[in-house]
Each structure stands twice: as structure tokens, then as C-alpha cells.
PDB file of C-alpha atoms in Angstrom:
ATOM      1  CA  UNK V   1       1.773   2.315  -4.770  1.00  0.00           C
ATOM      2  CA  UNK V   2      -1.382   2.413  -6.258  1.00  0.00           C
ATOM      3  CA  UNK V   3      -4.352  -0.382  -4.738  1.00  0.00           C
ATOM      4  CA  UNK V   4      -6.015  -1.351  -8.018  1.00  0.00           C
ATOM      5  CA  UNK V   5     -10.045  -1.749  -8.592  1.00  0.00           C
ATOM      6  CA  UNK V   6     -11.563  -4.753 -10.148  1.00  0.00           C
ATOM      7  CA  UNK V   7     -14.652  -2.959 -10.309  1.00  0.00           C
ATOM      8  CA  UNK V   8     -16.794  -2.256 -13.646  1.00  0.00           C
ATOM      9  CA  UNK V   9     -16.018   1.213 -14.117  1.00  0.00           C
ATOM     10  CA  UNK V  10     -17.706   3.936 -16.860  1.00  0.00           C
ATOM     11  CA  UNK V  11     -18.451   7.521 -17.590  1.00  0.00           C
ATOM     12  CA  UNK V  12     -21.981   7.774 -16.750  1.00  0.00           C
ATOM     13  CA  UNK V  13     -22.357  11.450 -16.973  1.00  0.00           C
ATOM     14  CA  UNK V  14     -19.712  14.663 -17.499  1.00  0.00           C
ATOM     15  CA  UNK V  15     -20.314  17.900 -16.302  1.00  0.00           C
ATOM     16  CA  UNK V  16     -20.259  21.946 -17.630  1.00  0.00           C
ATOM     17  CA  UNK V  17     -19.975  24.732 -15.694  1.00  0.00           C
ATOM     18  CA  UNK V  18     -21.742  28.027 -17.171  1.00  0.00           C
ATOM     19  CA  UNK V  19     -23.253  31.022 -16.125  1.00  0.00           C
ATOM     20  CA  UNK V  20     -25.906  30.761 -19.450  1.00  0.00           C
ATOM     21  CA  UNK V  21     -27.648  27.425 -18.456  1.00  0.00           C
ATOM     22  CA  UNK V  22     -30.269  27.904 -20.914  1.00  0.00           C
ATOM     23  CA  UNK V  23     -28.543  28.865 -23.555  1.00  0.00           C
ATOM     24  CA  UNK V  24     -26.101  26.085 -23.456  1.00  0.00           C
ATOM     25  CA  UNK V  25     -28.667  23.530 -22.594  1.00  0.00           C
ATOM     26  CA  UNK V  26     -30.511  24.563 -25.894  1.00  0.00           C
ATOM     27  CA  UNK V  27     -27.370  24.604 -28.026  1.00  0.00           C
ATOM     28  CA  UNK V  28     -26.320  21.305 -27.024  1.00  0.00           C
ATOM     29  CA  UNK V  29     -30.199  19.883 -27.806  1.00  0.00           C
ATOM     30  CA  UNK V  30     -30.339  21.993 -31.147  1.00  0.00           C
ATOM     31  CA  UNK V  31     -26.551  20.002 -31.922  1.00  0.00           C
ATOM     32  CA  UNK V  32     -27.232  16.218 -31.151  1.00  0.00           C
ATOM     33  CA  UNK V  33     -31.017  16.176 -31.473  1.00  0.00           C
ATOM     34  CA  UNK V  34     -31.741  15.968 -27.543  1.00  0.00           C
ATOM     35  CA  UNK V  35     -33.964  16.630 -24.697  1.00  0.00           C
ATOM     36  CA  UNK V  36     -33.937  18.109 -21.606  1.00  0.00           C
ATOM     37  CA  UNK V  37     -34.812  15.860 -18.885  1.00  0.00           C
ATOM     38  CA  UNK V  38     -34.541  17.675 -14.930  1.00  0.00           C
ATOM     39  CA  UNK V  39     -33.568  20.216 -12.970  1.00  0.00           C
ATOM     40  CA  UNK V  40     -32.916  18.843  -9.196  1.00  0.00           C
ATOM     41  CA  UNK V  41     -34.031  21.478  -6.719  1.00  0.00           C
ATOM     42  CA  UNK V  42     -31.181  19.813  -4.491  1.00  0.00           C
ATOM     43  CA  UNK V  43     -28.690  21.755  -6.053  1.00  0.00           C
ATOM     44  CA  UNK V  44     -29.375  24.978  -4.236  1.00  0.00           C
ATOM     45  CA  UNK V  45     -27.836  23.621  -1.560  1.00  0.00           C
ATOM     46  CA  UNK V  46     -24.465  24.225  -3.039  1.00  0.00           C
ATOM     47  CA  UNK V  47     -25.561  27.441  -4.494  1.00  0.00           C
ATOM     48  CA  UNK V  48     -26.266  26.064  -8.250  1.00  0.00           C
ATOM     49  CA  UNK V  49     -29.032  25.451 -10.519  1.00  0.00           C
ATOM     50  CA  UNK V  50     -28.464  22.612 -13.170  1.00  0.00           C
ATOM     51  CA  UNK V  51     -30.191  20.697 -15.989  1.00  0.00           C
ATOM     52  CA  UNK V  52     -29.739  17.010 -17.144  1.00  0.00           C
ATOM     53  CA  UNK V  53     -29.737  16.088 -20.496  1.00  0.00           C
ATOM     54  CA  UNK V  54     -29.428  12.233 -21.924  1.00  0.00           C
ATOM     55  CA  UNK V  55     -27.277  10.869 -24.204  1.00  0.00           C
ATOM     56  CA  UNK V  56     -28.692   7.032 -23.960  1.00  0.00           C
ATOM     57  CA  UNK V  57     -28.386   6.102 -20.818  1.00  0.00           C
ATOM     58  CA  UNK V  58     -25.145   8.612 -20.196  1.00  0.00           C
ATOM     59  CA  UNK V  59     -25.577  12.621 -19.458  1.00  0.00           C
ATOM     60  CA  UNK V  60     -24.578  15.852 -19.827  1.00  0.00           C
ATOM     61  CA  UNK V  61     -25.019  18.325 -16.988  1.00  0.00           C
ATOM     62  CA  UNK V  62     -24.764  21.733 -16.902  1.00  0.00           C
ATOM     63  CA  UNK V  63     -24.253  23.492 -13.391  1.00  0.00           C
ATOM     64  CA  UNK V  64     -24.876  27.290 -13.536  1.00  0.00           C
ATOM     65  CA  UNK V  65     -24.223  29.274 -10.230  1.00  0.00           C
ATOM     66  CA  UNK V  66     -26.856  31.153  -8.703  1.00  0.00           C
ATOM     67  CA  UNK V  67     -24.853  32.687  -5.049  1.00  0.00           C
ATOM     68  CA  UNK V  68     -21.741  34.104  -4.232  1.00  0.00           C
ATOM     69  CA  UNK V  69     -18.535  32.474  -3.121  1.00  0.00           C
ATOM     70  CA  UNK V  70     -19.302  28.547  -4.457  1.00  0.00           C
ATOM     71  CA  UNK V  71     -16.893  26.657  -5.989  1.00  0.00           C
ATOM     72  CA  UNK V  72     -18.089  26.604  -9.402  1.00  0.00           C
ATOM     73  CA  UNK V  73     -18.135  30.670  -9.693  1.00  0.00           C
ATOM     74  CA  UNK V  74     -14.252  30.319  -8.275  1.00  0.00           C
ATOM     75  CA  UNK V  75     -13.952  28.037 -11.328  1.00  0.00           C
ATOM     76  CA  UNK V  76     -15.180  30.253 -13.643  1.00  0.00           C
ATOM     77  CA  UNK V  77     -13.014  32.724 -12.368  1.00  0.00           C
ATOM     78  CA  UNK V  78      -9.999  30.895 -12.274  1.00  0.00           C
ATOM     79  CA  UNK V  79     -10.317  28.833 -15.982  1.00  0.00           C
ATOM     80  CA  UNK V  80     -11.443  32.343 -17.258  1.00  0.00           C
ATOM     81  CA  UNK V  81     -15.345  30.946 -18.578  1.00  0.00           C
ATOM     82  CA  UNK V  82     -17.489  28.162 -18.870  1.00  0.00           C
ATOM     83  CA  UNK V  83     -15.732  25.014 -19.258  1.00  0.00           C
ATOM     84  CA  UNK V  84     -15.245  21.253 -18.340  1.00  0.00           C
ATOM     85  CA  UNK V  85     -16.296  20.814 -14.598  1.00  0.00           C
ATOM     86  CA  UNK V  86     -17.252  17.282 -13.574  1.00  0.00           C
ATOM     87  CA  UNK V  87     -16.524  13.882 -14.331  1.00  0.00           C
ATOM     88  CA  UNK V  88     -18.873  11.121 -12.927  1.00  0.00           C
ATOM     89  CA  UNK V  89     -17.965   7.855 -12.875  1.00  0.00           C
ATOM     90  CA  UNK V  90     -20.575   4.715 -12.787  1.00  0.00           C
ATOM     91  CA  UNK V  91     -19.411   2.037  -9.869  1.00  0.00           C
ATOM     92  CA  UNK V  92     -20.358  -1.937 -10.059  1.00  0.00           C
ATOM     93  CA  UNK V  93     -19.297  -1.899  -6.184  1.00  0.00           C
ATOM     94  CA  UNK V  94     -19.910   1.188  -3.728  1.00  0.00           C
ATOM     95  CA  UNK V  95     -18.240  -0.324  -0.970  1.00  0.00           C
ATOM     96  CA  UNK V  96     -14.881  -1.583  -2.222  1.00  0.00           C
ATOM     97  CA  UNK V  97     -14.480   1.768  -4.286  1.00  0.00           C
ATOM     98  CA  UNK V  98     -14.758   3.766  -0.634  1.00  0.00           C
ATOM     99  CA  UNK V  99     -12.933   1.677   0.997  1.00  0.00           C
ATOM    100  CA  UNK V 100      -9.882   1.818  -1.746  1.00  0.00           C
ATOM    101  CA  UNK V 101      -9.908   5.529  -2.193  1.00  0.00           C
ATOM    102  CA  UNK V 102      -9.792   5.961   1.584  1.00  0.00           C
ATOM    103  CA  UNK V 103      -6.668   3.219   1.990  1.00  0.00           C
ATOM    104  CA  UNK V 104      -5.104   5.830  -1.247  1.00  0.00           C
ATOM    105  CA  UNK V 105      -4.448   8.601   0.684  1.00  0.00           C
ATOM    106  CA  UNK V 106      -6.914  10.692  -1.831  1.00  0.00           C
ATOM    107  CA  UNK V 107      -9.253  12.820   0.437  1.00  0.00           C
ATOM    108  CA  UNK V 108     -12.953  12.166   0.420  1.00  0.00           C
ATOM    109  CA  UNK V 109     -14.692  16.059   0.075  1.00  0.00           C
ATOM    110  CA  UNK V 110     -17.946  14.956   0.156  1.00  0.00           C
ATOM    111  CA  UNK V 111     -20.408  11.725   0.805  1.00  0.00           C
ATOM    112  CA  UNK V 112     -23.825  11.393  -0.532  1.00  0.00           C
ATOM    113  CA  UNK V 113     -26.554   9.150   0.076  1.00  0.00           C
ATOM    114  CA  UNK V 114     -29.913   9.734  -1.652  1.00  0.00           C
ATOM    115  CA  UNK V 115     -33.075   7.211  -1.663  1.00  0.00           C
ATOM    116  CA  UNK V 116     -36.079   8.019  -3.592  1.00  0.00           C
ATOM    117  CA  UNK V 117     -39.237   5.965  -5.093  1.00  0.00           C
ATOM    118  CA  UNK V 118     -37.012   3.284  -4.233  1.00  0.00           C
ATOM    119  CA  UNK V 119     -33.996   4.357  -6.201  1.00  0.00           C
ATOM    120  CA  UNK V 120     -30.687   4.519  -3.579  1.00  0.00           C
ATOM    121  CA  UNK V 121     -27.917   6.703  -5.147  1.00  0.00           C
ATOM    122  CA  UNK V 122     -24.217   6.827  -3.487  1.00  0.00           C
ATOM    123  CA  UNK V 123     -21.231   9.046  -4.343  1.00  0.00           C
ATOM    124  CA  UNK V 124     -18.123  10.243  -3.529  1.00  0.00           C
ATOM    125  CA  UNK V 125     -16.591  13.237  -4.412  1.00  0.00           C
ATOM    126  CA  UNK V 126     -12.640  13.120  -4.634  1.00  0.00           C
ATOM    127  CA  UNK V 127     -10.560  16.414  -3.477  1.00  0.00           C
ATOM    128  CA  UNK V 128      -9.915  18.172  -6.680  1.00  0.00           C
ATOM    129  CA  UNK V 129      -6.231  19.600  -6.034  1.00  0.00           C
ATOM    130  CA  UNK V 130      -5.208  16.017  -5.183  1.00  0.00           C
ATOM    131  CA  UNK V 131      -6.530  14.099  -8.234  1.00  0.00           C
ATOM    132  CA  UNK V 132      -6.133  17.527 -10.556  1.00  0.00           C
ATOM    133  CA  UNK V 133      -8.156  18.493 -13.865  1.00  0.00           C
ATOM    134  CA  UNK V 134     -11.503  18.037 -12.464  1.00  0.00           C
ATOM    135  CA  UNK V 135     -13.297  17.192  -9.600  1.00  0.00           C
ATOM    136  CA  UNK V 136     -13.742  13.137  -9.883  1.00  0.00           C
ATOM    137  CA  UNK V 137     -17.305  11.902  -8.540  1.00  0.00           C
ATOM    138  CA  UNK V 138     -17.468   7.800  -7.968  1.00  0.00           C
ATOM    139  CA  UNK V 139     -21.126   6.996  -7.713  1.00  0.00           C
ATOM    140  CA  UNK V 140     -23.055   3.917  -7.799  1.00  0.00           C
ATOM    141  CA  UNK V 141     -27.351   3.584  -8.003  1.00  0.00           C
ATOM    142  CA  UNK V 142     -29.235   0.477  -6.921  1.00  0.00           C
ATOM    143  CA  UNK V 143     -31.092  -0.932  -9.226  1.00  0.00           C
ATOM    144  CA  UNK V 144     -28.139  -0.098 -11.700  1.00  0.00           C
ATOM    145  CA  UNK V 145     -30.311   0.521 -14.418  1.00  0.00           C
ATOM    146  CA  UNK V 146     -31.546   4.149 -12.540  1.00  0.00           C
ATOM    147  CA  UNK V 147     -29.746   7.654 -12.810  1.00  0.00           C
ATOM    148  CA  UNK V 148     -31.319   9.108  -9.909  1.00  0.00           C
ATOM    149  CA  UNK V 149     -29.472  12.578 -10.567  1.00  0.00           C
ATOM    150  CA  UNK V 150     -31.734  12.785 -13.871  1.00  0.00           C
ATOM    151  CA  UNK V 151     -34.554  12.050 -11.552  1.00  0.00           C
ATOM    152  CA  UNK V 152     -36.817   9.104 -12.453  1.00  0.00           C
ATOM    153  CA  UNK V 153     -38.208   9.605 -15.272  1.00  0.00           C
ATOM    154  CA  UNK V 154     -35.088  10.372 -17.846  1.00  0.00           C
ATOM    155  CA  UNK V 155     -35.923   7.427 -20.345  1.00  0.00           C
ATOM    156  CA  UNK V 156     -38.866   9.024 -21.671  1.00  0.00           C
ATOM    157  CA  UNK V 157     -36.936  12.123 -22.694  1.00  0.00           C
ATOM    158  CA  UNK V 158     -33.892   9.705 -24.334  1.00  0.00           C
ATOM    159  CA  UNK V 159     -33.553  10.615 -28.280  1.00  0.00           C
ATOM    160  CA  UNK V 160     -31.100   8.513 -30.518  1.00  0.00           C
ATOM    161  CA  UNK V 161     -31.588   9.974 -33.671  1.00  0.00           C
ATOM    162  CA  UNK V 162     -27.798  11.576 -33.917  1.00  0.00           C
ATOM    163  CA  UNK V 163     -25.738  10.543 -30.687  1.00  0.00           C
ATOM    164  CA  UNK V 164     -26.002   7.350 -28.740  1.00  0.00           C
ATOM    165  CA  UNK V 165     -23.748   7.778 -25.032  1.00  0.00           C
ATOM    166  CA  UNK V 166     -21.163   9.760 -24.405  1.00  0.00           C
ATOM    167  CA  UNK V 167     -17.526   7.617 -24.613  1.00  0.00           C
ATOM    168  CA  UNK V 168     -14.489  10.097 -23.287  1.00  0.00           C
ATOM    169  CA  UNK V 169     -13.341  12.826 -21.311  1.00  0.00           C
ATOM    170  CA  UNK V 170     -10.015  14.174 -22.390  1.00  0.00           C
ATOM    171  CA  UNK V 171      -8.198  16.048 -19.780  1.00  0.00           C
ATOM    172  CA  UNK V 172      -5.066  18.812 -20.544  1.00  0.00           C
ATOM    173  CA  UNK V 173      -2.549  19.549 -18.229  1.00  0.00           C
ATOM    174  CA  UNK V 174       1.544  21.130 -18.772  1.00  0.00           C
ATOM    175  CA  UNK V 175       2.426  17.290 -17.333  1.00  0.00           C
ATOM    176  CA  UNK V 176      -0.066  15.224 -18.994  1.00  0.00           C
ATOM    177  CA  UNK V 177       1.859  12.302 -17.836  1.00  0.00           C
ATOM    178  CA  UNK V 178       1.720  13.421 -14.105  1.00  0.00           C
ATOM    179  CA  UNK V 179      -2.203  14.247 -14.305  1.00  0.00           C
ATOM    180  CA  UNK V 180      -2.379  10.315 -15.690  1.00  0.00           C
ATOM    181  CA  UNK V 181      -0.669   9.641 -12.660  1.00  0.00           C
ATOM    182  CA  UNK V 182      -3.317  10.798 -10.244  1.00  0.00           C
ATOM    183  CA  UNK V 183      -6.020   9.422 -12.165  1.00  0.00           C
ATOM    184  CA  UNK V 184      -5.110   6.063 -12.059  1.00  0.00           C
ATOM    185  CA  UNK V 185      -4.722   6.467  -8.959  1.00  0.00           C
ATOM    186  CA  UNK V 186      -8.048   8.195  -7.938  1.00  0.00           C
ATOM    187  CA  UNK V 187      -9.807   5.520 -10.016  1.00  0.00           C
ATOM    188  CA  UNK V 188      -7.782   2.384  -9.186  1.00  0.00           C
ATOM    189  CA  UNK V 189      -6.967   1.650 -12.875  1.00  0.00           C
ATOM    190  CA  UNK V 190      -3.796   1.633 -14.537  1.00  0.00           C
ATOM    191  CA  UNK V 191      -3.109   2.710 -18.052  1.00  0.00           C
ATOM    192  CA  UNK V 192      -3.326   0.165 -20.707  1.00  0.00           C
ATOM    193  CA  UNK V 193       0.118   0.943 -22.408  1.00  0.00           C
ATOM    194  CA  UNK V 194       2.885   2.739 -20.795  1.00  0.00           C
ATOM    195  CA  UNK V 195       3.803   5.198 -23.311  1.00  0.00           C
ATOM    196  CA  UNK V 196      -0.480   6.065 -23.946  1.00  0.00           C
ATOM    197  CA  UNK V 197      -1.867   8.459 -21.525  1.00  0.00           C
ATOM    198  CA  UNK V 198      -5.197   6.777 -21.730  1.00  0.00           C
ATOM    199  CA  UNK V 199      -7.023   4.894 -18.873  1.00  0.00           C
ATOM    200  CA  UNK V 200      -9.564   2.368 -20.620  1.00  0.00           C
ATOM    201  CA  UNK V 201     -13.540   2.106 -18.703  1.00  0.00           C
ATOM    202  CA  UNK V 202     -16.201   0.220 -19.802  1.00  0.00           C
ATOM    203  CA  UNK V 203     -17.236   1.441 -23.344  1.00  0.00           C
ATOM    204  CA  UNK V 204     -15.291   5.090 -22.459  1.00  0.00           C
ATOM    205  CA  UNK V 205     -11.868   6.106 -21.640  1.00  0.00           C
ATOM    206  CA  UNK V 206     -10.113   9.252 -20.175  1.00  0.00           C
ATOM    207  CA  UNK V 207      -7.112  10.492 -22.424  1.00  0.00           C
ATOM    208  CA  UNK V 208      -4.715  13.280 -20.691  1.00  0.00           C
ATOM    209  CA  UNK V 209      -2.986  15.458 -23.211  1.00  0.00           C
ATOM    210  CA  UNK V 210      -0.742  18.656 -23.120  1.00  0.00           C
ATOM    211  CA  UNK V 211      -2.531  22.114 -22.366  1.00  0.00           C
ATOM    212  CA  UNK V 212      -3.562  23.105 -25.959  1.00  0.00           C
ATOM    213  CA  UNK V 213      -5.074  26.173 -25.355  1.00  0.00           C
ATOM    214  CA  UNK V 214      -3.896  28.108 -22.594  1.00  0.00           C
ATOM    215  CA  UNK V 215      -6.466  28.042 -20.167  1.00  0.00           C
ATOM    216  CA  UNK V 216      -4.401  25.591 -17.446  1.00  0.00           C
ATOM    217  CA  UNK V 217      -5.167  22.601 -16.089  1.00  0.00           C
ATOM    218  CA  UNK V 218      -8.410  20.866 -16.782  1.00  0.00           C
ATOM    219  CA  UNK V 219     -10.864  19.253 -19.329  1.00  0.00           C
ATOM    220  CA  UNK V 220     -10.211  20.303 -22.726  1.00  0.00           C
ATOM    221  CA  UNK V 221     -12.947  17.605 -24.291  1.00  0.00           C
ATOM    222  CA  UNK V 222     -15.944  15.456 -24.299  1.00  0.00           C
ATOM    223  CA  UNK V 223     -16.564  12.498 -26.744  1.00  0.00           C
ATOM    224  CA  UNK V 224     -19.616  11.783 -27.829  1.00  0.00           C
ATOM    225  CA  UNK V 225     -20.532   8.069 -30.091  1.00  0.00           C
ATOM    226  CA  UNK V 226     -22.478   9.708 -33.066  1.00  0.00           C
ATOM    227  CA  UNK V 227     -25.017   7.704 -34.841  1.00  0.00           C
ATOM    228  CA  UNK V 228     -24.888  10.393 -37.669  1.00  0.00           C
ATOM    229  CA  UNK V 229     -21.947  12.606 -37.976  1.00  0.00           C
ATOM    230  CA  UNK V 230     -22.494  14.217 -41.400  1.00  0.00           C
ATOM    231  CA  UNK V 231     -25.997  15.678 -39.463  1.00  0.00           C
ATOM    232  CA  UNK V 232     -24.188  17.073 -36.217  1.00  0.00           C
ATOM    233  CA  UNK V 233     -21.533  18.463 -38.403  1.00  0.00           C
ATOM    234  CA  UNK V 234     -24.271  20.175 -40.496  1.00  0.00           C
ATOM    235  CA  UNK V 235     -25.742  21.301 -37.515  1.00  0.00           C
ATOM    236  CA  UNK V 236     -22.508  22.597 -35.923  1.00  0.00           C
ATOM    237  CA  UNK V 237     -21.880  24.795 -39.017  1.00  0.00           C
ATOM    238  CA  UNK V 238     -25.390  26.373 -38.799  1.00  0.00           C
ATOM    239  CA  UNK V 239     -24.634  26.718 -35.132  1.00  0.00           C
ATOM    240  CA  UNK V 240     -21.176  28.262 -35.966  1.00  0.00           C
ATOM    241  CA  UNK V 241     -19.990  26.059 -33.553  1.00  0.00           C
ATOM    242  CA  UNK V 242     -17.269  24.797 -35.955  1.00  0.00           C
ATOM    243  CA  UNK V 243     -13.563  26.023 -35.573  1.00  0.00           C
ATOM    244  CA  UNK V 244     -10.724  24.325 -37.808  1.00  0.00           C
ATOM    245  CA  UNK V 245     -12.917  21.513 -37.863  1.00  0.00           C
ATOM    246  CA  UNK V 246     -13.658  20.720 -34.548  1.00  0.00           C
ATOM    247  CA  UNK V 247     -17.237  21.748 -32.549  1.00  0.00           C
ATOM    248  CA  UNK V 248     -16.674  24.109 -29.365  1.00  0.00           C
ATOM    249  CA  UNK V 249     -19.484  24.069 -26.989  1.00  0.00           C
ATOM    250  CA  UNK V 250     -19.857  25.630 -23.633  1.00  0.00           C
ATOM    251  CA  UNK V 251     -15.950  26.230 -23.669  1.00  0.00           C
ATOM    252  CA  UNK V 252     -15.038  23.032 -24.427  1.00  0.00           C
ATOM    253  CA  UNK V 253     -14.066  20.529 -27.568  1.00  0.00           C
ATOM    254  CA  UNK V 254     -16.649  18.044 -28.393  1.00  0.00           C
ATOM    255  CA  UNK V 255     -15.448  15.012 -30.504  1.00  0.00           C
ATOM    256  CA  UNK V 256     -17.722  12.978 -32.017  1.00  0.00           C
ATOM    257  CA  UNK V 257     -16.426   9.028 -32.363  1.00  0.00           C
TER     258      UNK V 257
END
């Protein structure tokens, strides 16, 4: 039985793990034309350093451990390399989303509650090994309009020019249909067809797929809405970040819609 949302749901921002921040971070500028935007010192507390990087009013994150024994260094070891790591999800209603992932079963790992320059940021982070493929953050900022993980002052550093927001998260999996499963679940939204393994958000969507490349369970892409693909492209080929026609980044696919 699975207790349904009728909240406004969307990808707000998706999350690499790597143990080259920089290097990443200034690969995935160099690609789509972008700026770095924050690090948040808060990090340390989980033993990571991280930098924030807009897409619109979206984000990429890259997490980079910095101490022994956290659980993104386990997930480098386990996935074999930097990969897919996070997926945060943008709430209309704090409250009802709690409240429905408690009544699911679905363990809550971890609550926060941040106010600053009177920005109030809430999430929930849902137990990995029960929703699978990722670890599933629900989060909701008041006013809306704020990102307070990108601190407050991310607009000045937003640059259109190739991309415009990031639009999908594609998730892989040796039972696509039963990693689906959870995630409806987990978000309280059901697949729009029965025989798609897609779950529909506002302007994004989360497709689950068969493991394509060996590495197990968990994200095998991010989409990105391009405003010039012939440019990115271009760019990914000077990069040589171009296999078989598809860009690789930071050990995982990027697809450009």
C-alpha cells in the first residue's frame, strides 16, 4: 500500500561523489558554461567538503570526502569510483511529506533544520538500503524561491548560455522494476504508465533502467535541458568526455534533453 503525495514535487539538485572535487567541479563548468557558487563549511560535520554549482535555479553538487570511515568513502569503495550519490528533491509541503514517509514504513536517517538571513531550510534524508539506488533527500526552503544549500547568494553566479536546469535522474538496478517500486513509494508518486519505469515531477522525472554497466545498483545518469547542444557536444569532444556518443562525467552518463 503505498499513501500517495499531492504535493508539487521536483529535482532541485543531484549529487556526485568524488575524491577530485576540483577537478570535477572545473570539468563540469568548462562543459555547460557554469560557475561555481559555495562551499558550505557545514559539511565537515559529516566528514566532506563539497561545492555547488547552478544550473538555473537547479544544482549540481559534488561531495568529496575529507576523513575516514564516512559514508561517502564506503561508497566509493563499494561502486568502485566516483559516481551518482544524491538525489534532492524540492517539497511544496514539509509537513505532509514527513508525516507520509513516517506512516510508509521508510526510515527517516536524518532531520535537518537550518535558518539563516532569514532563509529556513528543512530535509529529510530517507534510509538508503530501504528506498535503494541512492540516498533520497526531501527538502523544502521558505521563501521557495531560496536554495539555502548554495548559500544566499547563488543567483549571481547562474549562467544560461548552454544549459538551463537539470530535468532527470536515471537510476540502474538488476530489477529496475523493483527499484521503481521503492521509489514511488519513498516519494508518494506512482508511475504514470504501468509498463514505463518512469515517475513524472514537476518539469523532471526519475527513469529506472537495467544495470548497464556493471557497477550495481545505483545512478547511472543525470539529464540536463541544453539551450545549445551542438556547443556542449563540441565541448565534450575537446574534453574527451565523449564515449559512443554519450558524455561521461565524474563516473556517470550525462544526457542532455
Amino acid at each position: 500500500f503505498i499513501c500517495y503525495s499531492t504535493n508539487i514535487m521536483r529535482l532541485r539538485q543531484l549529487v556526485f561523489v568524488s575524491n577530485e572535487r576540483d577537478e570535477l567541479g572545473r570539468k563540469i563548468c568548462d562543459l555547460f558554461d557554469l560557475k561555481e557558487t559555495y562551499n558550505d563549511a557545514g559539511l565537515i560535520n559529516f566528514g566532506l567538503e563539497n561545492v555547488l554549482i547552478p544550473l538555473g535555479d537547479t544544482f549540481f553538487e559534488i561531495v568529496m570526502p575529507v576523513q575516514e570511515n564516512t559514508t561517502a568513502g564506503r561508497f566509493l569503495d563499494k561502486r568502485g569510483g566516483e559516481g551518482g550519490y544524491m538525489v534532492i528533491v524540492d517539497s511544496s509541503n514539509f509537513e505532509k511529506e514527513q508525516a507520509r514517509v513516517e506512516s510508509s514504513g521508510i526510515e527517516i536517517v536524518w532531520h535537518g533544520n537550518r535558518k539563516e538571513e532569514n532563509i529556513q531550510a528543512r530535509t529529510i534524508h530517507l534510509h538508503p538500503k530501504q528506498v535503494g539506488g541512492a540516498i533520497l533527500s526531501i527538502d523544502h526552503m521558505n521563501p521557495q524561491s531560496a536554495w539555502l544549500w548554495a548559500g544566499t547568494n547563488w543567483e549571481k553566479d547562474i549562467n544560461k548560455t548552454l544549459v538551463d536546469v537539470i530535468s532527470g535522474v536515471t537510476l540502474q538496478s538488476k530489477d529496475p522494476e523493483l527499484l521503481c517500486a521503492k521509489w514511488e513509494n519513498a516519494l508518494g508518486k506512482k508511475r504514470l504508465l504501468k509498463n514505463e519505469l518512469s515517475i513524472s515531477l514537476k518539469d523532471s522525472e526519475i527513469n529506472f533502467v537495467e544495470d548497464e554497466d556493471g557497477r550495481g545498483e545505483g545512478i547511472n545518469a543525470f539529464r540536463v535541458k541544453a539551450l545549445n547542444h551542438e556547443k556542449i557536444l563540441a565541448n565534450a569532444r575537446k574534453m574527451q568526455v565523449l564515449e559512443n556518443g554519450n558524455i561521461y562525467l565524474g563516473g556517470v552518463k550525462i544526457i542532455i534533453d
